[in-house]
Coordinates of C-alpha atoms and ligand atoms in Angstrom, one line a residue:
X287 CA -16.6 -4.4 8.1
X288 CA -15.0 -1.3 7.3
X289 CA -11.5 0.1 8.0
X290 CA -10.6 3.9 7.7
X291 CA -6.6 4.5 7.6
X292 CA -5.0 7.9 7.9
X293 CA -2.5 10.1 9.4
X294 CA -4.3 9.9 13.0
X295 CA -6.5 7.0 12.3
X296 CA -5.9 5.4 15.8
X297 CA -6.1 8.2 18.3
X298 CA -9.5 9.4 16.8
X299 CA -10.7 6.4 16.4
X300 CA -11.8 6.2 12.9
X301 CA -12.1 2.5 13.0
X302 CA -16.1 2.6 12.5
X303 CA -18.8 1.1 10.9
X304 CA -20.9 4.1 10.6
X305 CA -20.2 6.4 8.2
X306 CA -21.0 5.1 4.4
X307 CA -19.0 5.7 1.9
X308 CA -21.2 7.9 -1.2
X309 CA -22.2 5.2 -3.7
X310 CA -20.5 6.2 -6.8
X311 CA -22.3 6.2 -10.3
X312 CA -20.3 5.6 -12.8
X313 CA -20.8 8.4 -14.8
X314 CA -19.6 11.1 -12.5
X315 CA -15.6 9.3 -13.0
X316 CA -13.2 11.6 -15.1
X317 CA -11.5 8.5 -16.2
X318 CA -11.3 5.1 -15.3
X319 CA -8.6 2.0 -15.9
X320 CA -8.5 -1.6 -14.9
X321 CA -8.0 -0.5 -11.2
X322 CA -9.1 3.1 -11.0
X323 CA -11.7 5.2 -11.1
X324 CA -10.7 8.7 -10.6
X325 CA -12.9 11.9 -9.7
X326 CA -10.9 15.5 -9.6
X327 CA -12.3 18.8 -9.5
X328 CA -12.5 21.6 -11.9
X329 CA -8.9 23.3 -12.2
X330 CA -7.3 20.8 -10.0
X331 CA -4.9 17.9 -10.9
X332 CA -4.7 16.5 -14.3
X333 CA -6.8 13.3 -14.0
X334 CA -5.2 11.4 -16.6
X335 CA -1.9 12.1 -15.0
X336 CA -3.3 10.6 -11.6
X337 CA -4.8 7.6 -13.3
X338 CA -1.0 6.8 -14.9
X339 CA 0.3 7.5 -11.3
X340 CA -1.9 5.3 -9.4
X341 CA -1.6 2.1 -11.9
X342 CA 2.3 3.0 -12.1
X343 CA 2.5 3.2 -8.3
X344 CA 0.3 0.3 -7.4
X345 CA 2.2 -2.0 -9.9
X346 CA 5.8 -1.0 -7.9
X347 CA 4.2 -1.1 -4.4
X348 CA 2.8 -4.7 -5.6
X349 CA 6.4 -5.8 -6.7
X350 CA 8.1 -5.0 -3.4
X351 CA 4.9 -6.3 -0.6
X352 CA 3.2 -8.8 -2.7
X353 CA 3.6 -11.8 -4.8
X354 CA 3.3 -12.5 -7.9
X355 CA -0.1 -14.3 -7.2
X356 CA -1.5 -11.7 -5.2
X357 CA -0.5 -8.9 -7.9
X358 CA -4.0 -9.5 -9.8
X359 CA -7.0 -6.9 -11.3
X360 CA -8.7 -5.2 -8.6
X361 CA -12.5 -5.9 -9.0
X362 CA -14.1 -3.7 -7.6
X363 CA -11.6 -1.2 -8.8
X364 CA -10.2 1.5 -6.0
X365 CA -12.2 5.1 -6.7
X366 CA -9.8 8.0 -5.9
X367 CA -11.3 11.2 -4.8
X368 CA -9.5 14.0 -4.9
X369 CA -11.1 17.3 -2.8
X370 CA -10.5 21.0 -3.9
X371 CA -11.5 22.0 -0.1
X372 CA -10.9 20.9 3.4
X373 CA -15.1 20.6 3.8
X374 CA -15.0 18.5 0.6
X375 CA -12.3 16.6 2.5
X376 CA -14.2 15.8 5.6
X377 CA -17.0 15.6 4.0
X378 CA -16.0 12.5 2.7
X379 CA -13.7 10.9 5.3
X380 CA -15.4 12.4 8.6
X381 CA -14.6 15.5 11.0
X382 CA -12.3 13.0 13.0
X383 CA -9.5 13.3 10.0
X384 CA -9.8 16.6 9.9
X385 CA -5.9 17.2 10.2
X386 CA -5.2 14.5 7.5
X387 CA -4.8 15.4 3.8
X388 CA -5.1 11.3 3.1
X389 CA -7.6 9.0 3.4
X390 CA -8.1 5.0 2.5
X391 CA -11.6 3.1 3.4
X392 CA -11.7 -0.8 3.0
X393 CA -15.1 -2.5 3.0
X394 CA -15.4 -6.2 3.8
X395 CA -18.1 -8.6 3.9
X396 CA -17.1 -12.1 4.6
X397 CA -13.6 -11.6 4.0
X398 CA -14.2 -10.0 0.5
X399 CA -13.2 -6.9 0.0
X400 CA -16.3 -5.3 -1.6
X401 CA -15.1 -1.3 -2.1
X402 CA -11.7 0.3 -2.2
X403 CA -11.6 4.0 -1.8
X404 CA -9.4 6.9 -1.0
X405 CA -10.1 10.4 -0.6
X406 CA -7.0 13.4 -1.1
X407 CA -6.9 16.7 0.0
X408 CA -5.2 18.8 -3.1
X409 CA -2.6 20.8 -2.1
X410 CA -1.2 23.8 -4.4
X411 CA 2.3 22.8 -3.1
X412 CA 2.2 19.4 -1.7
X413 CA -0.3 18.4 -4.9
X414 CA -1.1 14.9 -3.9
X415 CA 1.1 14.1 -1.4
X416 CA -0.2 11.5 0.5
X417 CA -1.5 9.3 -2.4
X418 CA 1.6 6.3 -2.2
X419 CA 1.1 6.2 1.6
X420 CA -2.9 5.5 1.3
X421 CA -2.3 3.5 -2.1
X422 CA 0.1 1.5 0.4
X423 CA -2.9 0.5 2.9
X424 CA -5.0 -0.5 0.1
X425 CA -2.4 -2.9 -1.8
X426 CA -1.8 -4.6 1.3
X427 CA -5.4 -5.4 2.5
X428 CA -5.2 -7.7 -0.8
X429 CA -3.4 -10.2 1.6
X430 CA -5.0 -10.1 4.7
X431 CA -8.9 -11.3 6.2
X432 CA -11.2 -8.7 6.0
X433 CA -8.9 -6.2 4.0
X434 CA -7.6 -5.4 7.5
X435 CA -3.6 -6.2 8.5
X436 CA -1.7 -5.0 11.8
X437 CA -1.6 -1.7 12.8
X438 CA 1.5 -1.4 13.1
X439 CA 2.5 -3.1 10.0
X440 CA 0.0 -1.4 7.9
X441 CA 1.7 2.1 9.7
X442 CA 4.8 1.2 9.2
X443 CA 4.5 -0.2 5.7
X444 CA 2.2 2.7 4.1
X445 CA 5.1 5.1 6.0
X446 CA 7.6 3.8 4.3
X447 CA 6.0 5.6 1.6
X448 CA 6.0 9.3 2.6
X449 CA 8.1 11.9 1.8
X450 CA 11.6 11.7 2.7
X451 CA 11.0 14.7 5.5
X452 CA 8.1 12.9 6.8
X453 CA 9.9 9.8 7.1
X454 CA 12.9 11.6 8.8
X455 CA 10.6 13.1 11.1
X456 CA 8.8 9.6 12.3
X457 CA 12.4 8.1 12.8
X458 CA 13.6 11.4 14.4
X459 CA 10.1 10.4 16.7
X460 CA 11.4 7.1 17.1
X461 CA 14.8 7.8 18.4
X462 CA 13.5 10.9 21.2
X463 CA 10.9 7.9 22.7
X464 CA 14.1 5.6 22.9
X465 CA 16.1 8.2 24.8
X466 CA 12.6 9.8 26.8
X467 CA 11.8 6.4 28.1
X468 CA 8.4 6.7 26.2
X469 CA 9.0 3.7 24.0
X470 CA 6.3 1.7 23.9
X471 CA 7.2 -2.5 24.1
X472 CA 7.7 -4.1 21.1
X473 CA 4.2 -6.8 22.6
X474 CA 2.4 -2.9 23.3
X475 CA 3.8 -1.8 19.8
X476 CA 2.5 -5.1 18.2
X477 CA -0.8 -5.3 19.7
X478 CA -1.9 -1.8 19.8
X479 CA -5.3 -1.1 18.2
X480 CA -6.2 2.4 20.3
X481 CA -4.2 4.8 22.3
X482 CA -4.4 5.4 25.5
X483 CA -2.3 8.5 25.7
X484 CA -1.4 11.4 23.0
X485 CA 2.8 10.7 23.6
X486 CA 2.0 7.6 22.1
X487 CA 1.0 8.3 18.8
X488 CA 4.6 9.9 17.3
X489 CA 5.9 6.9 19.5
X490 CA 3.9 4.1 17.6
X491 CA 4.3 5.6 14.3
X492 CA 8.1 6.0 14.8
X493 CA 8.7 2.7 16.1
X494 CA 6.2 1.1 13.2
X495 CA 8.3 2.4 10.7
X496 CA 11.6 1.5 12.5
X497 CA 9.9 -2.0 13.4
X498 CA 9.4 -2.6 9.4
X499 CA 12.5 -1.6 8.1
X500 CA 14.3 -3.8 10.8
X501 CA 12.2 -7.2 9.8
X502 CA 12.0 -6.0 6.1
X503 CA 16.1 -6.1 6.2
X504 CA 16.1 -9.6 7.7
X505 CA 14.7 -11.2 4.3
X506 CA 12.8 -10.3 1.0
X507 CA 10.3 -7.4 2.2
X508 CA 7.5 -9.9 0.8
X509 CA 8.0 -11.9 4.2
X510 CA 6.9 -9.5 6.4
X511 CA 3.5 -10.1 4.9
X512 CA 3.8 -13.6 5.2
X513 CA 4.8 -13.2 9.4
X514 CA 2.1 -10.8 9.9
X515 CA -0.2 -13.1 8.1
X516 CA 1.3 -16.5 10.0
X517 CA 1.5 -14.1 13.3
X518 CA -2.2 -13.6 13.0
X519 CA -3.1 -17.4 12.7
X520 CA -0.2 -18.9 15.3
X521 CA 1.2 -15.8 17.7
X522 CA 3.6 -13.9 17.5
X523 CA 6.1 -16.0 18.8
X524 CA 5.6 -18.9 16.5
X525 CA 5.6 -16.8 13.5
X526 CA 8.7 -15.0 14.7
X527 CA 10.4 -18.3 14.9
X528 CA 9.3 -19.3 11.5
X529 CA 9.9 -16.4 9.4
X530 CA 13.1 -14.9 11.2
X531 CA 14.4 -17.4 13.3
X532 CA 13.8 -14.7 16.0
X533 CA 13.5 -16.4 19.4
X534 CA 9.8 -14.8 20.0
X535 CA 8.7 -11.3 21.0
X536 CA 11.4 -11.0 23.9
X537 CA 14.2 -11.3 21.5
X538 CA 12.9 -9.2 19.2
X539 CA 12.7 -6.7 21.3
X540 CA 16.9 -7.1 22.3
X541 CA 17.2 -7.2 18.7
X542 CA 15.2 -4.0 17.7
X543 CA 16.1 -1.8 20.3
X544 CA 19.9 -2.9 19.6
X545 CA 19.5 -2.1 15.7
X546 CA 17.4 1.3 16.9
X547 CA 19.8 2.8 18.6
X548 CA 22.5 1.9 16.3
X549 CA 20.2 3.9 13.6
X550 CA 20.0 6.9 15.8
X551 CA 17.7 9.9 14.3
X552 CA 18.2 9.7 10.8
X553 CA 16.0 7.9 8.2
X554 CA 17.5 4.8 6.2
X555 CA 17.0 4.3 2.7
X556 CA 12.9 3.3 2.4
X557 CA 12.7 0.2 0.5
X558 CA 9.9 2.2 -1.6
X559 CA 12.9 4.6 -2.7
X560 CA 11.4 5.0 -6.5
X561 CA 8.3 6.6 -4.7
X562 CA 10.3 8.9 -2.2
X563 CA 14.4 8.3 -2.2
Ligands
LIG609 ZN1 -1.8 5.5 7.3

């Protein structure tokens, strides 16, 4: 099995099992660590500098999501691409990302994850923007079967890690689909695996960040992972009752549009504010 994440992952459909990742020889990396190996390009990002930023951002992202016994050496190690070029880019990742900059690709046989990847479009400004946001997916397919968690929670978590403008900009998203009417459910919002329609997408991304902040303030952030994990075994409703005390999906809905509205447009402090404050 293999799942793509990025920017638009859902409404082009990059879910596939088609496209193979390039095998990597391990002489082509510009370094390597315990959990990196990391290709740049001539005149482009220091890789050195990346490699320190990847184990430093990994470690932190690992302290808030995981626990302490799901913090371990990943074997195999994640390869990190980055592309000088937009055809380099999509080379890589596909033409169906071709208005991403980010990229992460999971591969799983049997429930082992069997390659960690992500690809990054360099950006003279923006350098590597999007790495804590793809680093996020791939840190939190550690705890679920098949390297693959809810979309929504993988969204909403690896959002958590954009830039504060970005984030604004979801939640701004967020707020105009409460007032529009275009909200989707909270059971839609939790179950979606594929648009159906293009006002979805700032709508599910929006709400998915929203969605996560509202549960991750309920308890440690560690136990969201735990209900999507228990939600994926029991329902939604059990899980709900066991990790929040929330009376099932129809009370979390009262309960998330109540705290949504009381939010309004702006962003709250992302509980990843040492990678974007
Ligand atoms: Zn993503």
């Amino acid at each position: 099995m293999q799942i793509r994440s990025c920017g638009l992952f859902l409404i082009l459909g990059l879910v596939h099992s088609l496209t193979q990742a390039p095998v990597a020889q391990a002489a082509e990396w510009d370094i390597e660590s315990a959990n990196f190996q990391i290709r740049t390009f001539r005149g482009g990002p220091s890789a050195s500098q990346l490699l320190k930023q990847c184990e430093a951002l990994r470690s932190d992202l690992q302290q808030v999501w995981l626990t302490a016994e799901d913090r371990g050496d990943w074997s195999p190690r994640c390869q990190v691409y980055v592309h000088a070029t937009k055809a380099s880019y999509q080379t890589a990742v596909g033409r169906g990302a071709a208005q991403t900059s980010g990229s992460s690709l999971i591969q799983a046989v049997r429930g082992e994850i069997i390659s960690r990847r992500i690809d990054l479009l360099y950006d003279a400004q923006k350098g590597t923007s999007a790495l804590p946001h793809e680093l996020t997916h791939v840190v939190l397919a550690d705890r679920f079967e098949n390297g693959r968690p809810p979309r929504w929670l993988d969204e909403g978590v690896a959002t958590m890690a954009d830039s504060p403008e970005k984030r604004m900009l979801h939640h701004r998203d967020c707020h105009q689909a409460l007032q529009s009417g275009d909200a989707l459910r909270v059971v839609q919002l939790l179950r979606l695996e594929q648009f159906t329609s293009a006002k979805q997408v700032p709508a599910f991304y929006g709400q998915s960040l929203s969605l996560v902040h509202f549960l991750a303030e309920q308890d440690e952030p560690t136990r969201l992972i735990d209900f999507a994990e228990a939600a994926s075994k029991r329902g939604y409703d059990r899980a709900l009752r066991e990790i929040y005390q929330i009376e099932g999906i129809e009370e979390l809905e009262r309960r998330w549009r109540k705290y949504a509205w009381e939010v309004g447009p702006k962003a709250p402090q992302s509980l990843v504010s040492f990678i974007a404050p």
